[in-house]
PDB file of C-alpha atoms and ligand atoms in Angstrom:
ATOM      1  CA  UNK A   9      17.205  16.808 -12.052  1.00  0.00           C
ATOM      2  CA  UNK A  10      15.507  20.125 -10.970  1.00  0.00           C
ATOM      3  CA  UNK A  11      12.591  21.150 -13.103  1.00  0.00           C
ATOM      4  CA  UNK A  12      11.896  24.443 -12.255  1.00  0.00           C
ATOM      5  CA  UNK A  13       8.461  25.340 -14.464  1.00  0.00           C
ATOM      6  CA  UNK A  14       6.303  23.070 -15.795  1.00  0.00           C
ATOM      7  CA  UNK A  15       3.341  24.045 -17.169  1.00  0.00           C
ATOM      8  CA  UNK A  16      -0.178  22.022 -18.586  1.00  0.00           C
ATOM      9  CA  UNK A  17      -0.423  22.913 -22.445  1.00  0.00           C
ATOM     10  CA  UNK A  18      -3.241  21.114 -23.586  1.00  0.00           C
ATOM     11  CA  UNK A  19      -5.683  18.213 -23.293  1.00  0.00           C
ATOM     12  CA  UNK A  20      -6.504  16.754 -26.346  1.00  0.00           C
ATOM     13  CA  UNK A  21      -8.982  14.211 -27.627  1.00  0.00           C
ATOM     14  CA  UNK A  22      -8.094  14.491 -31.464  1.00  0.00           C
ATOM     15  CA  UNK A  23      -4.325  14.636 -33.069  1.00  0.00           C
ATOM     16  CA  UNK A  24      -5.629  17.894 -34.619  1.00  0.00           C
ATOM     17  CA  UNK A  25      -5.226  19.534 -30.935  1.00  0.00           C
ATOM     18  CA  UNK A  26      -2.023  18.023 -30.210  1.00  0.00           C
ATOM     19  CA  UNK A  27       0.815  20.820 -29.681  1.00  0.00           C
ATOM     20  CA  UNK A  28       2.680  21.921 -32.952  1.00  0.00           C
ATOM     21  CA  UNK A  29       5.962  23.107 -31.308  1.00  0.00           C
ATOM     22  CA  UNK A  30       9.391  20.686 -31.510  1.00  0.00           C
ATOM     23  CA  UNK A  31      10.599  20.238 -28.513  1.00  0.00           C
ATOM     24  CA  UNK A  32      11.529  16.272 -27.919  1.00  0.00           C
ATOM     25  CA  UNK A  33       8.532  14.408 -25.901  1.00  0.00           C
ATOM     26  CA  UNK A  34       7.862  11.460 -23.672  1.00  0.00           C
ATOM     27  CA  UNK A  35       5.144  10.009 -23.267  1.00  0.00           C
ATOM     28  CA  UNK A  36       3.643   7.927 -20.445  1.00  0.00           C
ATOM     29  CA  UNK A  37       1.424   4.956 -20.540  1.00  0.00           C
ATOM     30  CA  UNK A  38      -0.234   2.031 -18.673  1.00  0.00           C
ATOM     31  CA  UNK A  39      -3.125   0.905 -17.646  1.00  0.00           C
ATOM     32  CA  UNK A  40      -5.772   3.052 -15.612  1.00  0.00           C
ATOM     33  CA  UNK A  41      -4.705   3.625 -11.984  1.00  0.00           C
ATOM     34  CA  UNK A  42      -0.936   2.206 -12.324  1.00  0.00           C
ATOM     35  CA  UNK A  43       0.282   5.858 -11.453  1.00  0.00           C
ATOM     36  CA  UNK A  44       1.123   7.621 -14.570  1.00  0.00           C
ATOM     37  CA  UNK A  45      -0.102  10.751 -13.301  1.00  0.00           C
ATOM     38  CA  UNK A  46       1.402  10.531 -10.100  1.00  0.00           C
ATOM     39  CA  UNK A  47       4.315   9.615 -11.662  1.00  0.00           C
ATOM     40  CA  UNK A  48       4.345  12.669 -13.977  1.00  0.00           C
ATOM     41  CA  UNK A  49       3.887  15.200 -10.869  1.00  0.00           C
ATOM     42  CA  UNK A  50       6.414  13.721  -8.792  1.00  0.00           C
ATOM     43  CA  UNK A  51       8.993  13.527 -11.840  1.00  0.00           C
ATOM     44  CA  UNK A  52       8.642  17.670 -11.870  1.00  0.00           C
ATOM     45  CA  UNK A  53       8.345  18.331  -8.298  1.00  0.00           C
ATOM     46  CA  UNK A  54       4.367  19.589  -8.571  1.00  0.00           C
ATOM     47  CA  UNK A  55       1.694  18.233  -6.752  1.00  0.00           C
ATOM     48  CA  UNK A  56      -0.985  18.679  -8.711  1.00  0.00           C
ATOM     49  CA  UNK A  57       0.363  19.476 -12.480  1.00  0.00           C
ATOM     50  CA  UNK A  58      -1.021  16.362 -13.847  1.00  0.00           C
ATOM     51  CA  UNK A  59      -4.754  15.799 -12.038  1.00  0.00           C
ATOM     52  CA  UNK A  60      -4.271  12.281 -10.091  1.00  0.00           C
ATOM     53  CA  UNK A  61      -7.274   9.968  -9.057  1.00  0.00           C
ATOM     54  CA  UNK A  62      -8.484   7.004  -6.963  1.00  0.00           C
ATOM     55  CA  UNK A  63     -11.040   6.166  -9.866  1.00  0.00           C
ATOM     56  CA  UNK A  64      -9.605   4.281 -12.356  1.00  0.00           C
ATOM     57  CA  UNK A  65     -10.338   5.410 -16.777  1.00  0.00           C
ATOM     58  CA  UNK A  66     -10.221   9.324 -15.054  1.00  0.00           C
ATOM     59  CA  UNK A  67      -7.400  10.928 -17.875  1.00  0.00           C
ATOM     60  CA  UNK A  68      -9.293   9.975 -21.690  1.00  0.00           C
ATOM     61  CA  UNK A  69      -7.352  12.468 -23.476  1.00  0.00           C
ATOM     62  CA  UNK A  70      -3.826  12.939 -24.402  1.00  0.00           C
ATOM     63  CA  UNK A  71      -2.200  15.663 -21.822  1.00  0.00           C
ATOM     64  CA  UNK A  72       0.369  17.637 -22.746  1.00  0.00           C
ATOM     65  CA  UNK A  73       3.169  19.336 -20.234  1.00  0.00           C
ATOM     66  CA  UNK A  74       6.122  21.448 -21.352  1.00  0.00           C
ATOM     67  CA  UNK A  75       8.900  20.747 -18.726  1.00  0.00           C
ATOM     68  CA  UNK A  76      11.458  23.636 -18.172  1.00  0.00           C
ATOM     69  CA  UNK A  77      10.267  25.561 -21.257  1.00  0.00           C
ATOM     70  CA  UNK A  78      11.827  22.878 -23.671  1.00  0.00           C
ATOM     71  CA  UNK A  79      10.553  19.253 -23.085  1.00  0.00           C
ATOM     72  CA  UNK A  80       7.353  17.830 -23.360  1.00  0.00           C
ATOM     73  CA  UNK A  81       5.536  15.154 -21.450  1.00  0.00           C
ATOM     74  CA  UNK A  82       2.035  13.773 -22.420  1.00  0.00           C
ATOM     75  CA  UNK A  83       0.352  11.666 -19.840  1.00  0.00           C
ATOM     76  CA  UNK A  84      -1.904   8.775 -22.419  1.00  0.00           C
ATOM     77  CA  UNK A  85      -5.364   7.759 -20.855  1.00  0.00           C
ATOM     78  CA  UNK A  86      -4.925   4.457 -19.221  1.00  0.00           C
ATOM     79  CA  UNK A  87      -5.896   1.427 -20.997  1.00  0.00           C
ATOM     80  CA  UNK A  88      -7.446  -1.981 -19.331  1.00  0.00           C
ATOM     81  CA  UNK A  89     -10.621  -0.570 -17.486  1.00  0.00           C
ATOM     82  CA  UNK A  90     -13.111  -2.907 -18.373  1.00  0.00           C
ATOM     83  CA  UNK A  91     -16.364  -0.117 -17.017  1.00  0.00           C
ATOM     84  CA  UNK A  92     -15.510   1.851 -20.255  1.00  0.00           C
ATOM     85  CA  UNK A  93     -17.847   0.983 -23.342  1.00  0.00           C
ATOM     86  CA  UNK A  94     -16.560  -0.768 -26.204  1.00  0.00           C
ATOM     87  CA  UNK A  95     -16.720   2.397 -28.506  1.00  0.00           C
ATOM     88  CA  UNK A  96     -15.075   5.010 -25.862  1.00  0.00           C
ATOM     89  CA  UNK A  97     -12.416   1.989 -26.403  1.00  0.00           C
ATOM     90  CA  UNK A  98     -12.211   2.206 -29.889  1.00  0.00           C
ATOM     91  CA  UNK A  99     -11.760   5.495 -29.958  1.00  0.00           C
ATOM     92  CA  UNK A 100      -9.220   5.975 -27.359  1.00  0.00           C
ATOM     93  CA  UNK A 101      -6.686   3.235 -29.031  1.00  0.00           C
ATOM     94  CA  UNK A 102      -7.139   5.094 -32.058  1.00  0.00           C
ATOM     95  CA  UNK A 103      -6.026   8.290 -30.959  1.00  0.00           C
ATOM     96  CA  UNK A 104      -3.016   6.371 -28.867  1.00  0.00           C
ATOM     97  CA  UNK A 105      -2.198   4.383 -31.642  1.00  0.00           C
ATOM     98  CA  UNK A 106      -1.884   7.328 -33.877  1.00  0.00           C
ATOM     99  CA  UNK A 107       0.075   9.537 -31.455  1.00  0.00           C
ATOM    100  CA  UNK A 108       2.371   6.728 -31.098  1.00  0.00           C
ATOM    101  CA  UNK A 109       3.150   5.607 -34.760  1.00  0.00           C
ATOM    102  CA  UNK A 110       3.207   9.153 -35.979  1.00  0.00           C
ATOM    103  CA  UNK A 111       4.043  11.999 -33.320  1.00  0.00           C
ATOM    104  CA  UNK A 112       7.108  13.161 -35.034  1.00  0.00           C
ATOM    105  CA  UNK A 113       8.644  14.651 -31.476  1.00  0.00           C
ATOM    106  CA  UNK A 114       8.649  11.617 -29.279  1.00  0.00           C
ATOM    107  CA  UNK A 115      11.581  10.353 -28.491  1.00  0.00           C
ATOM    108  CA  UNK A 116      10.197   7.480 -26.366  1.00  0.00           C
ATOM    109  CA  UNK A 117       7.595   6.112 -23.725  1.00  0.00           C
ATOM    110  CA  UNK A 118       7.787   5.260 -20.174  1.00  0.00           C
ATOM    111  CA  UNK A 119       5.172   2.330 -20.169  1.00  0.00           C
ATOM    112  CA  UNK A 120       4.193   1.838 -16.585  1.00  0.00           C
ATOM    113  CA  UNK A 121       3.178  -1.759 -15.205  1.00  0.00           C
ATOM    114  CA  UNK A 122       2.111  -1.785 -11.245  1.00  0.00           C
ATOM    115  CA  UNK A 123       4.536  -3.700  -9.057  1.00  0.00           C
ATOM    116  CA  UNK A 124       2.022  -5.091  -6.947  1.00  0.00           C
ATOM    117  CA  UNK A 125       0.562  -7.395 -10.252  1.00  0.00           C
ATOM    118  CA  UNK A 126       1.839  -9.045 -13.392  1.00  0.00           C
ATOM    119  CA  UNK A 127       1.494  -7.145 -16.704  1.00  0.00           C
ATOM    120  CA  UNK A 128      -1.372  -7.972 -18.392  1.00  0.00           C
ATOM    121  CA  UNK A 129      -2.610  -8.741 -21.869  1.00  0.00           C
ATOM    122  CA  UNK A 130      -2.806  -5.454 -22.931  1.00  0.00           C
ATOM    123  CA  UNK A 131       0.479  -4.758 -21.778  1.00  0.00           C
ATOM    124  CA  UNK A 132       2.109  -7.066 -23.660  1.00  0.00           C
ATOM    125  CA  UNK A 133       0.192  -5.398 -26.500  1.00  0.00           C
ATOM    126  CA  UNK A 134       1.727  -2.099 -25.856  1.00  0.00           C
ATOM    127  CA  UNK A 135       5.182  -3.878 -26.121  1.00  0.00           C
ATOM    128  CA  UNK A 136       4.324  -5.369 -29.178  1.00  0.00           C
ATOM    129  CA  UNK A 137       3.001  -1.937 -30.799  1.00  0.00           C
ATOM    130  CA  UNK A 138       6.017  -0.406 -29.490  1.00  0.00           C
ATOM    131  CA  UNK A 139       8.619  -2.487 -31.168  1.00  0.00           C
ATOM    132  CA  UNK A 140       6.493  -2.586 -34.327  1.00  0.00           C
ATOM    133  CA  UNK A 141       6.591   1.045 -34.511  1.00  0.00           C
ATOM    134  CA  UNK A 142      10.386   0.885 -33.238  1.00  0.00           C
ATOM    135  CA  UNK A 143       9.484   3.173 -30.215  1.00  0.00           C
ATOM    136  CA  UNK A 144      12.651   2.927 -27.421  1.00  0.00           C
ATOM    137  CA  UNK A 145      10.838   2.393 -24.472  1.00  0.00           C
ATOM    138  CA  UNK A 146      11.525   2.652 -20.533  1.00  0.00           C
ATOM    139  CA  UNK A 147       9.338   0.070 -18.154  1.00  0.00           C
ATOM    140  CA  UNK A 148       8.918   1.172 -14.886  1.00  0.00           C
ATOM    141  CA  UNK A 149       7.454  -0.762 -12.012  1.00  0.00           C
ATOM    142  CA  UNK A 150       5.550   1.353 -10.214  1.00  0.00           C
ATOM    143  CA  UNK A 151       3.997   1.459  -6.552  1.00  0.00           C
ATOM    144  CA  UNK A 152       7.418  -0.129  -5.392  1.00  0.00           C
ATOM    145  CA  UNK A 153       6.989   1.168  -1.957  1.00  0.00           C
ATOM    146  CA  UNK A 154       3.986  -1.489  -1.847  1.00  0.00           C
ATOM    147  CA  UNK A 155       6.720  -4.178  -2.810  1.00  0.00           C
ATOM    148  CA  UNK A 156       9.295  -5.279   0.099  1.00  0.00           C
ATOM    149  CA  UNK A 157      12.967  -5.277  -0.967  1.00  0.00           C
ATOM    150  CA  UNK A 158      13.286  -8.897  -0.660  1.00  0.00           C
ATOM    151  CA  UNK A 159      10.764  -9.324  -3.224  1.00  0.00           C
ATOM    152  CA  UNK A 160      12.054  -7.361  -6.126  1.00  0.00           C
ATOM    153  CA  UNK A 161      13.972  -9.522  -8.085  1.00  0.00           C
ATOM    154  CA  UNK A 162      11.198 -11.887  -8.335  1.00  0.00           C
ATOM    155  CA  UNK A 163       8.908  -9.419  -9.122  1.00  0.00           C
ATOM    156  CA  UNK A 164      11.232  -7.834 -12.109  1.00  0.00           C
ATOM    157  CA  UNK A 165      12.097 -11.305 -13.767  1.00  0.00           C
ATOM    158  CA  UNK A 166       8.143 -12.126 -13.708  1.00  0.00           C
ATOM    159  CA  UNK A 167       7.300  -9.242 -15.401  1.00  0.00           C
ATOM    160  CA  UNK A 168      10.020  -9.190 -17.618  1.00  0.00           C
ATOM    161  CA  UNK A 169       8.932 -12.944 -18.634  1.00  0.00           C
ATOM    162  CA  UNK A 170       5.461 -11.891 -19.116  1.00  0.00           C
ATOM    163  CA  UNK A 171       6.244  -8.705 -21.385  1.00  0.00           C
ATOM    164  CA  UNK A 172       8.344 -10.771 -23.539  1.00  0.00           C
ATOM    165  CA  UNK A 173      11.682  -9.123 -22.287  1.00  0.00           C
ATOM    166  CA  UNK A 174      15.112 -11.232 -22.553  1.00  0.00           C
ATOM    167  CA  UNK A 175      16.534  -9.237 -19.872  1.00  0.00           C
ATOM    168  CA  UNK A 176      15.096  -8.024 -16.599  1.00  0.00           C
ATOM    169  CA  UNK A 177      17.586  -5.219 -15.757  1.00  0.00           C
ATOM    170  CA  UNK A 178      16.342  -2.468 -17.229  1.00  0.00           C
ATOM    171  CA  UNK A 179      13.251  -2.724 -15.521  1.00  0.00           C
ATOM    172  CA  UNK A 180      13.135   0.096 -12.573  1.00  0.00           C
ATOM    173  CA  UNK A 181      11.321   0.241  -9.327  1.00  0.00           C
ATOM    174  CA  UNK A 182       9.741   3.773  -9.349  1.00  0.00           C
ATOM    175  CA  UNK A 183       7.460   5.521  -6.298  1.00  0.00           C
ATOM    176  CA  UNK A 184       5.656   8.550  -6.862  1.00  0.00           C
ATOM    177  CA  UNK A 185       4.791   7.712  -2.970  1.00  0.00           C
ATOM    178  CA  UNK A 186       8.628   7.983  -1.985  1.00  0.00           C
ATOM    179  CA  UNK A 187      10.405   9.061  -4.730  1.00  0.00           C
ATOM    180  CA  UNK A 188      12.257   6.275  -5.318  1.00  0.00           C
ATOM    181  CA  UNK A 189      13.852   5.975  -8.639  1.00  0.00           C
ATOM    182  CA  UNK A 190      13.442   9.614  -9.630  1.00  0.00           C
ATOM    183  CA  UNK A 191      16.747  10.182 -10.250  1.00  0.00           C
ATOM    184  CA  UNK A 192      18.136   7.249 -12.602  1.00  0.00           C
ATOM    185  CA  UNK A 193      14.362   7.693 -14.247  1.00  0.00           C
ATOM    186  CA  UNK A 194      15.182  11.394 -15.149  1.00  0.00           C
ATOM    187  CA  UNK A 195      18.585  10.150 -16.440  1.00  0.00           C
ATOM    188  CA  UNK A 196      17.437   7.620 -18.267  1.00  0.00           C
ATOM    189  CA  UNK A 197      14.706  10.237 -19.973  1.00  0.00           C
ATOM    190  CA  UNK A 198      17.424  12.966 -20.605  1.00  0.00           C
ATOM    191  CA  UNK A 199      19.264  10.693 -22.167  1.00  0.00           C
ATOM    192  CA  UNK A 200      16.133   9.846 -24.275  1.00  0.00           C
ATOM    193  CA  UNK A 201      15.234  13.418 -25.152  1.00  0.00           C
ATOM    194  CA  UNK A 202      18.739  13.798 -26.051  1.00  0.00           C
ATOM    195  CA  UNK A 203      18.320  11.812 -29.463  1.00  0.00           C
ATOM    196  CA  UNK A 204      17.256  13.047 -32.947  1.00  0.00           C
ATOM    197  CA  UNK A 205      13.833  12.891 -34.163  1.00  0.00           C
ATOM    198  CA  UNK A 206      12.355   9.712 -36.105  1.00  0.00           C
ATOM    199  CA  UNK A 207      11.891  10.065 -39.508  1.00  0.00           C
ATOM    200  CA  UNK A 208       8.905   8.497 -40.367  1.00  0.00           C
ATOM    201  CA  UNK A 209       6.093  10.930 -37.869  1.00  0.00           C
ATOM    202  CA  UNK A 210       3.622  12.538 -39.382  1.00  0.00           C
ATOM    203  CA  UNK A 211       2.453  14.408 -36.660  1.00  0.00           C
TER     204      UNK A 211
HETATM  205  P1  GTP B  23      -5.646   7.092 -15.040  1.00  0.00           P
HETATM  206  O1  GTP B  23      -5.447   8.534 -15.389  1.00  0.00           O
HETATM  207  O2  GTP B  23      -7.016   6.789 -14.532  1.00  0.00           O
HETATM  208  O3  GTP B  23      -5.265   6.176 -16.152  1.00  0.00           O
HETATM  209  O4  GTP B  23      -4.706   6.759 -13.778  1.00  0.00           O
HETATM  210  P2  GTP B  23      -3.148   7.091 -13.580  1.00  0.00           P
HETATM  211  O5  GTP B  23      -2.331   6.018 -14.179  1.00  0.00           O
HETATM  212  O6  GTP B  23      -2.854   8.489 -13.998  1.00  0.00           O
HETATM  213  O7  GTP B  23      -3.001   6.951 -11.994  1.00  0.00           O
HETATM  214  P3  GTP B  23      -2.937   8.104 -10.892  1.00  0.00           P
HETATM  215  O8  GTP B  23      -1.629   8.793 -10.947  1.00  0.00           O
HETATM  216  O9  GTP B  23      -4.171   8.923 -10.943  1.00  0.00           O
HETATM  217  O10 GTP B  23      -2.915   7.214  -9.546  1.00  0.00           O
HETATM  218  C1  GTP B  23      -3.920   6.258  -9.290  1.00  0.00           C
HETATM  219  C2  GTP B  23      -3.931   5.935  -7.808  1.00  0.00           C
HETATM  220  O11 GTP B  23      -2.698   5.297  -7.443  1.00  0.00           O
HETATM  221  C3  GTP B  23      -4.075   7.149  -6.900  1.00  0.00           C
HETATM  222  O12 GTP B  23      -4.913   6.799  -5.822  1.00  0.00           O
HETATM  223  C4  GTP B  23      -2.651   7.406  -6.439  1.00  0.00           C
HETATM  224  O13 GTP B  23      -2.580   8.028  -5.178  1.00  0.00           O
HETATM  225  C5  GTP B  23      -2.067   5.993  -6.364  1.00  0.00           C
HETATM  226  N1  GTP B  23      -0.593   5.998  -6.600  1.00  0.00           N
HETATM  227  C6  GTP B  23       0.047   6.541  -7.649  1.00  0.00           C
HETATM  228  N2  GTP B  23       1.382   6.376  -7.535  1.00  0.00           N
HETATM  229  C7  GTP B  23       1.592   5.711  -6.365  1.00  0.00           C
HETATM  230  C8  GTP B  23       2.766   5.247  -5.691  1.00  0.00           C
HETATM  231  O14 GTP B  23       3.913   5.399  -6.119  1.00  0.00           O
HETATM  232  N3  GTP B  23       2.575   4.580  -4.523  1.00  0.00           N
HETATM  233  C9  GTP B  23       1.335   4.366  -4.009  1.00  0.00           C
HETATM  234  N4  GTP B  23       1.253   3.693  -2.859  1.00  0.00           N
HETATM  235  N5  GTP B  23       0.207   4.808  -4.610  1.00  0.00           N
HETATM  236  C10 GTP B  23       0.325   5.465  -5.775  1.00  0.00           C
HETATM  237 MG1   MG B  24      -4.033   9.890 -15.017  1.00  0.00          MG
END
């Protein structure tokens, strides 16, 4: 897919802020540092759209991006950082947690787990919130040019196993590095942005 504009709309730290238009939306999410970012800019073709960092807990807000003047992506803070206080916590699952049940424009969420280590608790939280609030989502193993061919399969089943998954397939090897994956990710999320709204958002 060729994006040719994407543009940052907004950063927000309260649903109030969050963009009012209806154009279908992905989100991203994963813990701090697995790439989301990264992922985001290489997904568009920009280098620095979405503002990238070696210090984990950087992104606390939700950040918007409208892709080719009719989809939009929001990159989630990262979740998992143990430096940030217990109340900075709080607050940020709160404002995921809303955005996720009740954004009435999503269409789905790429949840990112890093290929280099098994999901965590927390990520088999997200799952759990996701299928609770019936939520399609895409997993995406990400830093796969840190992973050797021969080790994939191994390294899908295990985190398939530890997310709760029956099957590992659907799980794809992503690089922001390399680009790897770009192209059956963007098909995959056209397809995603392709559905009707949920009913039940509020947002
Ligand atoms: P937070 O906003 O803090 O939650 O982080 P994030 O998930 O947005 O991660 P970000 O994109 O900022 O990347 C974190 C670090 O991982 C940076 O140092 C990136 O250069 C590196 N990184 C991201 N994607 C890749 C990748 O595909 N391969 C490799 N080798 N490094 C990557
Ligand atoms: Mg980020």
């Amino acid at each position: 897919m060729r994006v040719t504009s994407a543009e940052f709309l907004v950063s927000a730290g309260q649903a109030e802020q969050f963009p009012r238009g209806q154009e279908p939306e992905i989100a991203f999410s994963g813990r701090s540092n697995v790439g989301k970012s990264s992922l985001i800019n290489r997904l568009v073709n920009r280098r620095r759209l979405a503002h990238t960092s070696g210090t984990p807990g950087r992104t606390r807000t939700v950040n918007f991006y409208r892709i080719d003047g009719r989809y939009l992506f929001a990159d989630l803070p990262g979740y998992g950082f143990a430096k940030v206080a217990r109340s900075v916590k709080e607050s940020w699952w709160a404002l995921v947690e809303r955005y996720l049940a009740e954004r009435k424009t999503l269409r789905g969420v790429v949840h990112l787990v890093d290929a280099r280590h098994e999901p965590t608790v927390d990520d088999r939280d997200l799952q759990e919130f996701l299928r609770e609030v019936a939520l399609p989502s895409l997993i995406v193993l990400t830093k796969a040019d840190k992973v050797g061919r021969g080790a994939r399969a191994a390294t899908r089943s295990r985190a398939a196993e530890v997310l709760g998954l029956v099957d590992p397939d659907p799980l794809l090897f992503v690089s922001a590095e390399t680009g790897e994956g770009m192209a059956e990710l963007w098909k995959a999320l056209l397809e995603r942005l392709r559905m009707p709204p949920r009913v039940a958002g509020q947002l």
